[in-house]
Amino acid sequence: MPSVHKNPAKTFRPDPDLYERAKGAVAEVGSDMNGHLVAFLRWLTHETDELPQRPPRPE
């Protein structure tokens, strides 16, 4: 049986290097790309005032 999701998938086309760095960053804070993008969209649309967590700046 095929997978059925509540919401249809959306597509975006980030720079491949940026996407790889972002995948590492969300993994570092124990999250995933989808969770972080949804959290950012909620902040952007004023649904919340909390931005998603990000890892410390690399030295």
PDB file of N, CA and C in Angstrom:
ATOM      1  N   MET A   1       0.850  -1.175   0.000  1.00  0.00           N
ATOM      2  CA  MET A   1       0.000   0.000   0.000  1.00  0.00           C
ATOM      3  C   MET A   1       0.899   1.243   0.000  1.00  0.00           C
ATOM      4  N   PRO A   2       0.640   2.209  -0.886  1.00  0.00           N
ATOM      5  CA  PRO A   2       1.483   3.398  -0.931  1.00  0.00           C
ATOM      6  C   PRO A   2       1.307   4.253   0.316  1.00  0.00           C
ATOM      7  N   SER A   3       2.347   5.019   0.600  1.00  0.00           N
ATOM      8  CA  SER A   3       2.324   5.915   1.747  1.00  0.00           C
ATOM      9  C   SER A   3       1.339   7.056   1.499  1.00  0.00           C
ATOM     10  N   VAL A   4       0.522   7.359   2.482  1.00  0.00           N
ATOM     11  CA  VAL A   4      -0.453   8.442   2.366  1.00  0.00           C
ATOM     12  C   VAL A   4      -0.095   9.494   3.414  1.00  0.00           C
ATOM     13  N   HIS A   5       0.078  10.722   2.954  1.00  0.00           N
ATOM     14  CA  HIS A   5       0.439  11.811   3.853  1.00  0.00           C
ATOM     15  C   HIS A   5      -0.704  12.797   3.986  1.00  0.00           C
ATOM     16  N   LYS A   6      -0.770  13.443   5.130  1.00  0.00           N
ATOM     17  CA  LYS A   6      -1.806  14.438   5.391  1.00  0.00           C
ATOM     18  C   LYS A   6      -1.686  15.610   4.427  1.00  0.00           C
ATOM     19  N   ASN A   7      -0.455  16.076   4.183  1.00  0.00           N
ATOM     20  CA  ASN A   7      -0.223  17.234   3.331  1.00  0.00           C
ATOM     21  C   ASN A   7       0.593  16.843   2.113  1.00  0.00           C
ATOM     22  N   PRO A   8       0.258  17.389   0.941  1.00  0.00           N
ATOM     23  CA  PRO A   8       1.052  17.073  -0.246  1.00  0.00           C
ATOM     24  C   PRO A   8       2.450  17.684  -0.153  1.00  0.00           C
ATOM     25  N   ALA A   9       3.405  17.051  -0.801  1.00  0.00           N
ATOM     26  CA  ALA A   9       4.793  17.531  -0.790  1.00  0.00           C
ATOM     27  C   ALA A   9       4.916  18.841  -1.566  1.00  0.00           C
ATOM     28  N   LYS A  10       5.827  19.688  -1.132  1.00  0.00           N
ATOM     29  CA  LYS A  10       6.178  20.931  -1.825  1.00  0.00           C
ATOM     30  C   LYS A  10       7.628  20.806  -2.266  1.00  0.00           C
ATOM     31  N   THR A  11       7.989  21.533  -3.305  1.00  0.00           N
ATOM     32  CA  THR A  11       9.341  21.455  -3.838  1.00  0.00           C
ATOM     33  C   THR A  11      10.031  22.805  -3.727  1.00  0.00           C
ATOM     34  N   PHE A  12      11.277  22.788  -3.327  1.00  0.00           N
ATOM     35  CA  PHE A  12      12.122  23.976  -3.390  1.00  0.00           C
ATOM     36  C   PHE A  12      13.478  23.542  -3.900  1.00  0.00           C
ATOM     37  N   ARG A  13      14.247  24.506  -4.405  1.00  0.00           N
ATOM     38  CA  ARG A  13      15.515  24.155  -5.051  1.00  0.00           C
ATOM     39  C   ARG A  13      16.671  24.945  -4.465  1.00  0.00           C
ATOM     40  N   PRO A  14      17.127  24.579  -3.281  1.00  0.00           N
ATOM     41  CA  PRO A  14      18.270  25.285  -2.700  1.00  0.00           C
ATOM     42  C   PRO A  14      19.575  24.884  -3.391  1.00  0.00           C
ATOM     43  N   ASP A  15      20.568  25.715  -3.234  1.00  0.00           N
ATOM     44  CA  ASP A  15      21.915  25.388  -3.694  1.00  0.00           C
ATOM     45  C   ASP A  15      22.326  24.073  -3.026  1.00  0.00           C
ATOM     46  N   PRO A  16      22.888  23.131  -3.770  1.00  0.00           N
ATOM     47  CA  PRO A  16      23.247  21.831  -3.187  1.00  0.00           C
ATOM     48  C   PRO A  16      24.188  21.922  -1.984  1.00  0.00           C
ATOM     49  N   ASP A  17      25.177  22.815  -2.026  1.00  0.00           N
ATOM     50  CA  ASP A  17      26.092  22.964  -0.900  1.00  0.00           C
ATOM     51  C   ASP A  17      25.363  23.498   0.331  1.00  0.00           C
ATOM     52  N   LEU A  18      24.505  24.474   0.134  1.00  0.00           N
ATOM     53  CA  LEU A  18      23.715  25.027   1.239  1.00  0.00           C
ATOM     54  C   LEU A  18      22.833  23.946   1.852  1.00  0.00           C
ATOM     55  N   TYR A  19      22.205  23.135   1.012  1.00  0.00           N
ATOM     56  CA  TYR A  19      21.331  22.079   1.507  1.00  0.00           C
ATOM     57  C   TYR A  19      22.103  21.058   2.340  1.00  0.00           C
ATOM     58  N   GLU A  20      23.285  20.677   1.894  1.00  0.00           N
ATOM     59  CA  GLU A  20      24.097  19.719   2.658  1.00  0.00           C
ATOM     60  C   GLU A  20      24.502  20.298   4.008  1.00  0.00           C
ATOM     61  N   ARG A  21      24.880  21.571   4.028  1.00  0.00           N
ATOM     62  CA  ARG A  21      25.239  22.206   5.301  1.00  0.00           C
ATOM     63  C   ARG A  21      24.025  22.301   6.225  1.00  0.00           C
ATOM     64  N   ALA A  22      22.849  22.586   5.651  1.00  0.00           N
ATOM     65  CA  ALA A  22      21.628  22.668   6.450  1.00  0.00           C
ATOM     66  C   ALA A  22      21.255  21.306   7.027  1.00  0.00           C
ATOM     67  N   LYS A  23      21.418  20.240   6.251  1.00  0.00           N
ATOM     68  CA  LYS A  23      21.132  18.894   6.771  1.00  0.00           C
ATOM     69  C   LYS A  23      22.025  18.589   7.966  1.00  0.00           C
ATOM     70  N   GLY A  24      23.292  18.964   7.884  1.00  0.00           N
ATOM     71  CA  GLY A  24      24.195  18.764   9.013  1.00  0.00           C
ATOM     72  C   GLY A  24      23.793  19.593  10.216  1.00  0.00           C
ATOM     73  N   ALA A  25      23.354  20.830   9.964  1.00  0.00           N
ATOM     74  CA  ALA A  25      22.967  21.722  11.064  1.00  0.00           C
ATOM     75  C   ALA A  25      21.734  21.214  11.800  1.00  0.00           C
ATOM     76  N   VAL A  26      20.710  20.762  11.060  1.00  0.00           N
ATOM     77  CA  VAL A  26      19.515  20.276  11.754  1.00  0.00           C
ATOM     78  C   VAL A  26      19.805  18.978  12.501  1.00  0.00           C
ATOM     79  N   ALA A  27      20.661  18.145  11.938  1.00  0.00           N
ATOM     80  CA  ALA A  27      21.032  16.913  12.640  1.00  0.00           C
ATOM     81  C   ALA A  27      21.785  17.230  13.926  1.00  0.00           C
ATOM     82  N   GLU A  28      22.602  18.272  13.885  1.00  0.00           N
ATOM     83  CA  GLU A  28      23.387  18.658  15.066  1.00  0.00           C
ATOM     84  C   GLU A  28      22.507  19.079  16.236  1.00  0.00           C
ATOM     85  N   VAL A  29      21.326  19.626  15.944  1.00  0.00           N
ATOM     86  CA  VAL A  29      20.422  20.035  17.024  1.00  0.00           C
ATOM     87  C   VAL A  29      19.308  19.017  17.248  1.00  0.00           C
ATOM     88  N   GLY A  30      19.447  17.823  16.632  1.00  0.00           N
ATOM     89  CA  GLY A  30      18.483  16.749  16.871  1.00  0.00           C
ATOM     90  C   GLY A  30      17.153  16.958  16.172  1.00  0.00           C
ATOM     91  N   SER A  31      17.168  17.590  15.021  1.00  0.00           N
ATOM     92  CA  SER A  31      15.938  17.846  14.281  1.00  0.00           C
ATOM     93  C   SER A  31      16.075  17.266  12.881  1.00  0.00           C
ATOM     94  N   ASP A  32      15.167  17.649  11.997  1.00  0.00           N
ATOM     95  CA  ASP A  32      15.245  17.255  10.591  1.00  0.00           C
ATOM     96  C   ASP A  32      14.839  18.448   9.735  1.00  0.00           C
ATOM     97  N   MET A  33      15.087  18.342   8.444  1.00  0.00           N
ATOM     98  CA  MET A  33      14.841  19.458   7.538  1.00  0.00           C
ATOM     99  C   MET A  33      13.368  19.865   7.540  1.00  0.00           C
ATOM    100  N   ASN A  34      12.461  18.902   7.454  1.00  0.00           N
ATOM    101  CA  ASN A  34      11.044  19.222   7.426  1.00  0.00           C
ATOM    102  C   ASN A  34      10.613  19.961   8.689  1.00  0.00           C
ATOM    103  N   GLY A  35      11.012  19.460   9.829  1.00  0.00           N
ATOM    104  CA  GLY A  35      10.636  20.104  11.090  1.00  0.00           C
ATOM    105  C   GLY A  35      11.133  21.536  11.172  1.00  0.00           C
ATOM    106  N   HIS A  36      12.357  21.755  10.724  1.00  0.00           N
ATOM    107  CA  HIS A  36      12.914  23.108  10.767  1.00  0.00           C
ATOM    108  C   HIS A  36      12.243  24.036   9.765  1.00  0.00           C
ATOM    109  N   LEU A  37      11.971  23.549   8.577  1.00  0.00           N
ATOM    110  CA  LEU A  37      11.302  24.405   7.589  1.00  0.00           C
ATOM    111  C   LEU A  37       9.895  24.776   8.050  1.00  0.00           C
ATOM    112  N   VAL A  38       9.162  23.835   8.597  1.00  0.00           N
ATOM    113  CA  VAL A  38       7.822  24.125   9.104  1.00  0.00           C
ATOM    114  C   VAL A  38       7.901  25.127  10.258  1.00  0.00           C
ATOM    115  N   ALA A  39       8.853  24.953  11.162  1.00  0.00           N
ATOM    116  CA  ALA A  39       9.010  25.890  12.286  1.00  0.00           C
ATOM    117  C   ALA A  39       9.346  27.291  11.777  1.00  0.00           C
ATOM    118  N   PHE A  40      10.195  27.385  10.768  1.00  0.00           N
ATOM    119  CA  PHE A  40      10.531  28.692  10.211  1.00  0.00           C
ATOM    120  C   PHE A  40       9.304  29.333   9.552  1.00  0.00           C
ATOM    121  N   LEU A  41       8.520  28.552   8.819  1.00  0.00           N
ATOM    122  CA  LEU A  41       7.314  29.095   8.191  1.00  0.00           C
ATOM    123  C   LEU A  41       6.305  29.572   9.233  1.00  0.00           C
ATOM    124  N   ARG A  42       6.213  28.868  10.348  1.00  0.00           N
ATOM    125  CA  ARG A  42       5.316  29.320  11.431  1.00  0.00           C
ATOM    126  C   ARG A  42       5.795  30.641  12.018  1.00  0.00           C
ATOM    127  N   TRP A  43       7.105  30.798  12.158  1.00  0.00           N
ATOM    128  CA  TRP A  43       7.662  32.070  12.631  1.00  0.00           C
ATOM    129  C   TRP A  43       7.408  33.167  11.596  1.00  0.00           C
ATOM    130  N   LEU A  44       7.651  32.867  10.325  1.00  0.00           N
ATOM    131  CA  LEU A  44       7.508  33.836   9.241  1.00  0.00           C
ATOM    132  C   LEU A  44       6.080  34.360   9.133  1.00  0.00           C
ATOM    133  N   THR A  45       5.104  33.513   9.385  1.00  0.00           N
ATOM    134  CA  THR A  45       3.699  33.907   9.264  1.00  0.00           C
ATOM    135  C   THR A  45       3.098  34.377  10.595  1.00  0.00           C
ATOM    136  N   HIS A  46       3.939  34.625  11.566  1.00  0.00           N
ATOM    137  CA  HIS A  46       3.527  35.150  12.883  1.00  0.00           C
ATOM    138  C   HIS A  46       2.664  34.177  13.679  1.00  0.00           C
ATOM    139  N   GLU A  47       2.748  32.903  13.369  1.00  0.00           N
ATOM    140  CA  GLU A  47       2.045  31.908  14.170  1.00  0.00           C
ATOM    141  C   GLU A  47       2.761  31.704  15.499  1.00  0.00           C
ATOM    142  N   THR A  48       4.067  31.986  15.510  1.00  0.00           N
ATOM    143  CA  THR A  48       4.878  31.880  16.717  1.00  0.00           C
ATOM    144  C   THR A  48       5.956  32.961  16.681  1.00  0.00           C
ATOM    145  N   ASP A  49       6.518  33.257  17.825  1.00  0.00           N
ATOM    146  CA  ASP A  49       7.638  34.204  17.892  1.00  0.00           C
ATOM    147  C   ASP A  49       8.962  33.479  18.095  1.00  0.00           C
ATOM    148  N   GLU A  50       8.928  32.155  18.098  1.00  0.00           N
ATOM    149  CA  GLU A  50      10.142  31.367  18.340  1.00  0.00           C
ATOM    150  C   GLU A  50      10.725  30.829  17.041  1.00  0.00           C
ATOM    151  N   LEU A  51      11.957  31.198  16.774  1.00  0.00           N
ATOM    152  CA  LEU A  51      12.673  30.629  15.636  1.00  0.00           C
ATOM    153  C   LEU A  51      13.170  29.243  16.005  1.00  0.00           C
ATOM    154  N   PRO A  52      13.319  28.355  15.026  1.00  0.00           N
ATOM    155  CA  PRO A  52      13.871  27.035  15.341  1.00  0.00           C
ATOM    156  C   PRO A  52      15.320  27.145  15.808  1.00  0.00           C
ATOM    157  N   GLN A  53      15.715  26.190  16.604  1.00  0.00           N
ATOM    158  CA  GLN A  53      17.075  26.155  17.164  1.00  0.00           C
ATOM    159  C   GLN A  53      18.094  25.999  16.048  1.00  0.00           C
ATOM    160  N   ARG A  54      19.270  26.592  16.249  1.00  0.00           N
ATOM    161  CA  ARG A  54      20.373  26.360  15.328  1.00  0.00           C
ATOM    162  C   ARG A  54      21.620  26.055  16.138  1.00  0.00           C
ATOM    163  N   PRO A  55      22.569  25.329  15.532  1.00  0.00           N
ATOM    164  CA  PRO A  55      23.785  24.978  16.265  1.00  0.00           C
ATOM    165  C   PRO A  55      24.669  26.197  16.468  1.00  0.00           C
ATOM    166  N   PRO A  56      25.629  26.096  17.394  1.00  0.00           N
ATOM    167  CA  PRO A  56      26.556  27.214  17.589  1.00  0.00           C
ATOM    168  C   PRO A  56      27.350  27.484  16.307  1.00  0.00           C
ATOM    169  N   ARG A  57      27.762  28.723  16.160  1.00  0.00           N
ATOM    170  CA  ARG A  57      28.562  29.118  14.996  1.00  0.00           C
ATOM    171  C   ARG A  57      29.876  28.346  14.994  1.00  0.00           C
ATOM    172  N   PRO A  58      30.251  27.780  13.832  1.00  0.00           N
ATOM    173  CA  PRO A  58      31.541  27.063  13.771  1.00  0.00           C
ATOM    174  C   PRO A  58      32.699  28.035  13.961  1.00  0.00           C
ATOM    175  N   GLU A  59      33.747  27.531  14.571  1.00  0.00           N
ATOM    176  CA  GLU A  59      34.898  28.396  14.821  1.00  0.00           C
ATOM    177  C   GLU A  59      35.966  28.211  13.787  1.00  0.00           C
TER     178      GLU A  59
END
